Structures are given as C-alpha cells and as structure tokens.
Short mmCIF file of C-alpha atoms in Angstrom, two decimals:
data_model
loop_
_atom_site.label_atom_id
_atom_site.label_comp_id
_atom_site.label_asym_id
_atom_site.label_seq_id
_atom_site.Cartn_x
_atom_site.Cartn_y
_atom_site.Cartn_z
CA ASN A 1 13.54 -11.86 8.61
CA ALA A 2 14.12 -9.25 5.89
CA GLY A 3 10.78 -9.32 4.04
CA VAL A 4 10.90 -6.71 1.26
CA THR A 5 14.13 -4.76 0.89
CA GLN A 6 14.54 -1.71 -1.31
CA THR A 7 17.84 -0.19 -2.38
CA PRO A 8 18.86 2.54 -2.37
CA LYS A 9 16.93 4.33 0.38
CA PHE A 10 17.74 7.81 -0.90
CA ARG A 11 19.01 9.17 -4.19
CA VAL A 12 19.40 12.52 -5.88
CA LEU A 13 19.62 12.61 -9.65
CA LYS A 14 20.02 15.27 -12.28
CA THR A 15 17.48 15.59 -15.07
CA GLY A 16 18.30 13.16 -17.85
CA GLN A 17 20.26 10.70 -15.73
CA SER A 18 19.25 7.09 -15.50
CA MET A 19 19.04 4.77 -12.55
CA THR A 20 17.63 1.47 -11.35
CA LEU A 21 15.78 0.83 -8.12
CA LEU A 22 16.04 -2.67 -6.73
CA CYS A 23 13.39 -4.55 -4.82
CA ALA A 24 14.19 -7.91 -3.27
CA GLN A 25 11.84 -10.19 -1.34
CA ASP A 26 12.70 -13.37 0.53
CA MET A 27 9.16 -14.71 1.03
CA ASN A 28 8.90 -16.60 -2.26
CA HIS A 29 6.04 -14.35 -3.36
CA GLU A 30 4.77 -14.54 -6.92
CA TYR A 31 3.36 -11.06 -7.22
CA MET A 32 5.39 -7.88 -6.99
CA TYR A 33 4.43 -4.24 -7.44
CA TRP A 34 6.02 -0.82 -7.82
CA TYR A 35 4.15 2.23 -6.52
CA ARG A 36 4.92 5.89 -6.26
CA GLN A 37 3.59 8.01 -3.42
CA ASP A 38 3.10 11.74 -3.78
CA PRO A 39 1.44 14.13 -1.31
CA GLY A 40 -2.34 13.97 -1.54
CA MET A 41 -2.23 11.30 -4.25
CA GLY A 42 -2.01 8.14 -2.19
CA LEU A 43 -0.29 5.18 -3.82
CA ARG A 44 -0.27 4.95 -7.60
CA LEU A 45 0.71 1.73 -9.30
CA ILE A 46 3.52 2.02 -11.84
CA HIS A 47 4.09 -1.58 -12.93
CA TYR A 48 3.50 -5.00 -11.51
CA SER A 49 4.47 -8.61 -12.08
CA VAL A 50 2.55 -11.81 -11.50
CA GLY A 51 5.55 -14.06 -11.85
CA GLU A 52 9.12 -14.43 -12.99
CA GLY A 53 9.57 -13.15 -16.52
CA THR A 54 6.25 -11.29 -16.62
CA THR A 55 5.45 -7.61 -16.19
CA ALA A 56 2.45 -5.40 -16.79
CA LYS A 57 1.65 -1.71 -16.79
CA GLY A 58 -0.16 -0.06 -13.95
CA GLU A 59 -1.82 3.31 -13.63
CA VAL A 60 1.23 5.55 -14.28
CA PRO A 61 3.80 3.57 -16.32
CA ASP A 62 5.17 6.33 -18.56
CA GLY A 63 8.86 7.04 -18.09
CA TYR A 64 9.51 3.78 -16.24
CA ASN A 65 10.56 0.28 -17.22
CA VAL A 66 10.71 -2.87 -15.13
CA SER A 67 12.19 -6.32 -15.23
CA ARG A 68 11.58 -9.53 -13.27
CA LEU A 69 14.38 -11.83 -14.32
CA LYS A 70 14.43 -13.61 -10.96
CA LYS A 71 11.44 -14.39 -8.82
CA GLN A 72 12.83 -12.60 -5.79
CA ASN A 73 13.82 -9.38 -7.57
CA PHE A 74 11.81 -6.66 -9.26
CA LEU A 75 13.75 -3.78 -10.81
CA LEU A 76 12.38 -0.35 -11.65
CA GLY A 77 14.30 1.72 -14.16
CA LEU A 78 14.23 5.38 -15.06
CA GLU A 79 15.92 5.81 -18.43
CA SER A 80 15.90 9.62 -18.47
CA ALA A 81 14.88 11.09 -15.14
CA ALA A 82 12.55 14.10 -15.05
CA PRO A 83 11.67 16.39 -12.12
CA SER A 84 8.09 15.03 -12.26
CA GLN A 85 9.49 11.69 -11.15
CA THR A 86 10.56 13.11 -7.80
CA SER A 87 8.66 10.90 -5.41
CA VAL A 88 8.84 8.14 -2.85
CA TYR A 89 8.83 4.73 -4.48
CA PHE A 90 7.49 1.64 -2.75
CA CYS A 91 7.81 -1.96 -3.69
CA ALA A 92 5.35 -4.56 -2.47
CA SER A 93 4.89 -8.29 -2.82
CA ARG A 94 2.20 -10.84 -2.06
CA PRO A 95 1.67 -14.57 -2.40
CA ASN A 96 -0.01 -16.02 -5.45
CA ARG A 97 -3.73 -16.63 -5.58
CA ARG A 98 -3.45 -20.29 -4.65
CA THR A 99 -2.93 -19.11 -1.07
CA GLY A 100 -6.12 -17.06 -1.16
CA ASP A 101 -7.26 -13.69 -2.46
CA ASN A 102 -7.29 -12.33 1.07
CA GLN A 103 -3.52 -12.20 1.34
CA PRO A 104 -2.22 -8.69 2.02
CA GLN A 105 0.75 -7.02 0.39
CA HIS A 106 4.08 -6.69 2.14
CA PHE A 107 5.81 -3.37 1.61
CA GLY A 108 9.40 -2.19 1.64
CA ASP A 109 10.44 0.99 3.43
CA GLY A 110 10.64 3.03 0.26
CA THR A 111 13.19 4.85 -1.87
CA ARG A 112 13.17 8.63 -1.69
CA LEU A 113 14.16 9.96 -5.09
CA SER A 114 14.77 13.61 -5.97
CA ILE A 115 15.32 14.76 -9.54
CA LEU A 116 16.94 18.16 -9.88
CA ALA B 1 -14.25 -1.18 -11.43
CA GLN B 2 -13.36 -1.19 -7.78
CA SER B 3 -12.74 2.02 -5.88
CA VAL B 4 -12.02 3.16 -2.34
CA THR B 5 -12.88 6.51 -0.77
CA GLN B 6 -11.40 7.85 2.42
CA PRO B 7 -13.40 11.05 2.92
CA ASP B 8 -11.13 12.57 5.55
CA ILE B 9 -7.72 13.79 4.45
CA HIS B 10 -6.73 14.77 7.99
CA ILE B 11 -8.12 13.82 11.39
CA THR B 12 -7.00 15.45 14.62
CA VAL B 13 -7.71 13.85 17.99
CA SER B 14 -6.47 14.29 21.51
CA GLU B 15 -4.48 11.54 23.14
CA GLY B 16 -6.82 9.20 24.96
CA ALA B 17 -9.81 10.07 22.79
CA SER B 18 -11.58 7.56 20.59
CA LEU B 19 -10.95 7.37 16.87
CA GLU B 20 -12.92 6.41 13.79
CA LEU B 21 -11.46 6.59 10.28
CA ARG B 22 -13.91 6.18 7.45
CA CYS B 23 -13.57 4.01 4.39
CA ASN B 24 -16.15 3.43 1.67
CA TYR B 25 -15.63 1.02 -1.16
CA SER B 26 -17.23 0.16 -4.45
CA TYR B 27 -16.90 -3.40 -5.65
CA GLY B 28 -19.27 -5.74 -7.45
CA ALA B 29 -18.35 -8.99 -5.75
CA THR B 30 -17.32 -10.01 -2.26
CA PRO B 31 -14.62 -7.57 -1.24
CA TYR B 32 -11.39 -8.32 0.52
CA LEU B 33 -10.70 -5.28 2.69
CA PHE B 34 -7.52 -4.12 4.36
CA TRP B 35 -6.32 -1.32 6.57
CA TYR B 36 -2.64 -0.37 6.50
CA VAL B 37 -0.69 2.11 8.61
CA GLN B 38 2.30 4.10 7.43
CA SER B 39 4.53 5.71 10.03
CA PRO B 40 6.77 8.58 8.89
CA GLY B 41 9.62 7.35 6.75
CA GLN B 42 8.31 3.80 6.70
CA GLY B 43 6.47 1.50 4.37
CA LEU B 44 2.90 0.32 4.86
CA GLN B 45 2.16 -2.19 7.57
CA LEU B 46 -0.98 -4.30 7.71
CA LEU B 47 -3.30 -3.45 10.61
CA LEU B 48 -6.14 -5.84 9.84
CA LYS B 49 -8.09 -7.49 7.05
CA TYR B 50 -11.57 -8.78 6.33
CA PHE B 51 -12.64 -11.40 3.83
CA SER B 52 -15.51 -13.33 5.39
CA GLY B 53 -17.17 -14.29 8.65
CA ASP B 54 -17.48 -12.00 11.64
CA THR B 55 -17.96 -8.45 10.42
CA LEU B 56 -16.02 -7.00 13.37
CA VAL B 57 -12.34 -7.60 12.82
CA GLN B 58 -9.61 -7.18 15.39
CA GLY B 59 -6.16 -6.04 14.38
CA ILE B 60 -2.82 -5.12 15.82
CA LYS B 61 -2.12 -2.15 18.10
CA GLY B 62 -5.64 -2.21 19.52
CA PHE B 63 -7.41 -1.34 16.26
CA GLU B 64 -10.64 -2.87 15.02
CA ALA B 65 -12.79 -2.40 11.93
CA GLU B 66 -16.38 -3.19 11.11
CA PHE B 67 -17.55 -4.34 7.70
CA LYS B 68 -21.02 -3.07 6.80
CA ARG B 69 -22.16 -4.42 3.47
CA SER B 70 -25.33 -2.30 3.39
CA GLN B 71 -23.27 0.87 3.71
CA SER B 72 -20.29 -0.33 1.67
CA SER B 73 -18.09 0.74 4.53
CA PHE B 74 -15.13 -0.62 6.46
CA ASN B 75 -14.41 1.95 9.17
CA LEU B 76 -11.39 1.70 11.43
CA ARG B 77 -11.77 2.36 15.15
CA LYS B 78 -9.70 2.58 18.27
CA PRO B 79 -11.18 3.33 21.72
CA SER B 80 -8.21 5.29 23.07
CA VAL B 81 -5.57 6.84 20.84
CA HIS B 82 -1.91 7.01 21.82
CA TRP B 83 0.57 9.61 20.55
CA SER B 84 2.40 6.83 18.70
CA ASP B 85 -0.70 6.25 16.54
CA ALA B 86 0.04 9.43 14.60
CA ALA B 87 0.55 8.18 11.06
CA GLU B 88 -1.04 7.85 7.65
CA TYR B 89 -3.79 5.24 7.32
CA PHE B 90 -4.78 3.56 4.09
CA CYS B 91 -7.83 1.50 3.32
CA ALA B 92 -7.61 -0.95 0.42
CA VAL B 93 -9.90 -3.35 -1.38
CA GLY B 94 -8.42 -6.49 -2.84
CA ALA B 95 -9.58 -8.47 -5.80
CA SER B 96 -11.60 -11.63 -5.66
CA GLY B 97 -11.91 -11.84 -9.42
CA GLY B 98 -9.37 -11.84 -12.20
CA SER B 99 -7.38 -8.80 -11.17
CA TYR B 100 -4.29 -9.08 -9.00
CA ILE B 101 -4.29 -5.36 -8.22
CA PRO B 102 -5.60 -4.00 -4.92
CA THR B 103 -7.10 -0.51 -4.95
CA PHE B 104 -6.01 1.96 -2.28
CA GLY B 105 -7.74 4.99 -0.88
CA ARG B 106 -5.79 8.24 -0.81
CA GLY B 107 -5.14 7.93 2.89
CA THR B 108 -6.06 9.74 6.09
CA SER B 109 -3.42 11.52 8.10
CA LEU B 110 -3.94 11.15 11.84
CA ILE B 111 -2.64 13.93 14.08
CA VAL B 112 -2.61 13.28 17.83
CA HIS B 113 -2.54 16.19 20.27
CA PRO B 114 -1.07 15.61 23.73
#
C-alpha cells in the first residue's frame, strides 16, 4: 500500500549541479503535482500534469522542468541548482475528474533539498 | 480566482482544551473544501472534506469542520486536543470548474502545551 513515493528523501547539492526528483504513485491517478514548501509560504505549485505525456506550469515554474513519460511517474528536474531552490518538495496525485471533483490529493513524504 | 485565507499563523492550546482553526475561502461556484494535517517530517494527510450535503463534516482523529456559506468559512474544530495533534494544518479549496488545481492556505501551526 505504497501510495505516493518520493525519492530521494534528502539531498545536498552544490550550486550549479543538476538532479532529478522522482515521484511514483501506484493508485492509477491521472493528475500529478509538484509543490515546494518554504517557511511561511505554504505550498506553492511548481508544475502539474493532467495525464501521461502532458505537463503544465504552476505558480513558480522557473528553474524547474518536469516530465510525465509514464502515468505512474512524474519527474522534477533542476538543471542548474541555485540556493533559492533549497526547500522541501512534495509530490501529490489525485484521480481524474470522472471520479468527482471532490477527490482529495494524496501526498508523498517529501524530499528535503539543500543547495550550497 | 479562488483563494484561501488562514488568518492564524500559530495557535497555542493546552492539552485537553478545545480547538478551532479558521479558514475563509473565496470562490465563485460551489466549493470543494478540504482540511489536511502535516506532522513534522511528513507529507499532508487528509483530515476531512466537504462538497455537498450536511454542513457539519466529521473527519479522522476526532476532528470536525463546519461549512458556512454565508461567512465563506470552513473552520476546523476539535473538542479536546491531544499532544499528538501538534502539527501544521492546511485548508484547501478544490475546483468544480475547469481548473484541476486546488488552492491551499498558508497553514496554521498548532502548538500543544502539556
């Protein structure tokens, strides 16, 4: 009963390095989301996807790229990490709208990323 | 555009006391409302949701919330707080229109004194 799994859980990078965060869900959900959480800022949406092969920008997309090549996976990439990207990153998923607009999101446990 | 306001950044209560966390929303159509809880080092977990029907909604861990359309509010309550309730609480409004993107409040941090 995994739900939403994020890897890695922790990572420290140097400025300018690149990395990819992986989100995997086993609930056959159509929609997936990447958020960042910073103190006092709540959750801010980076990118989201409404289905395999589709992605869209959220509130704070700059400096990030995403891909949804498989329905169960949603990857978040940092091409050239900056200290301002130090944050906790959360992935979420939810069923498509045919199951109802009242469906909540399911969240992973987060990836804690530090950029030095 | 939809929005959610959680006016209290921090709330401190004593164990055993009652709790009310405030949430106000702005949305043009029928809102779908959620409360999530985030324990330290964890992701968000759904406490309860409202989309229609009875305006008093029961959730997990003894929480309830009341939808008041006239006040655009969806406040979370618990009659007796336990130390394990210390966490961050987020209110969210979901979309009933074309958007697939829920809007979250900035969260309220609950501190429980023994």
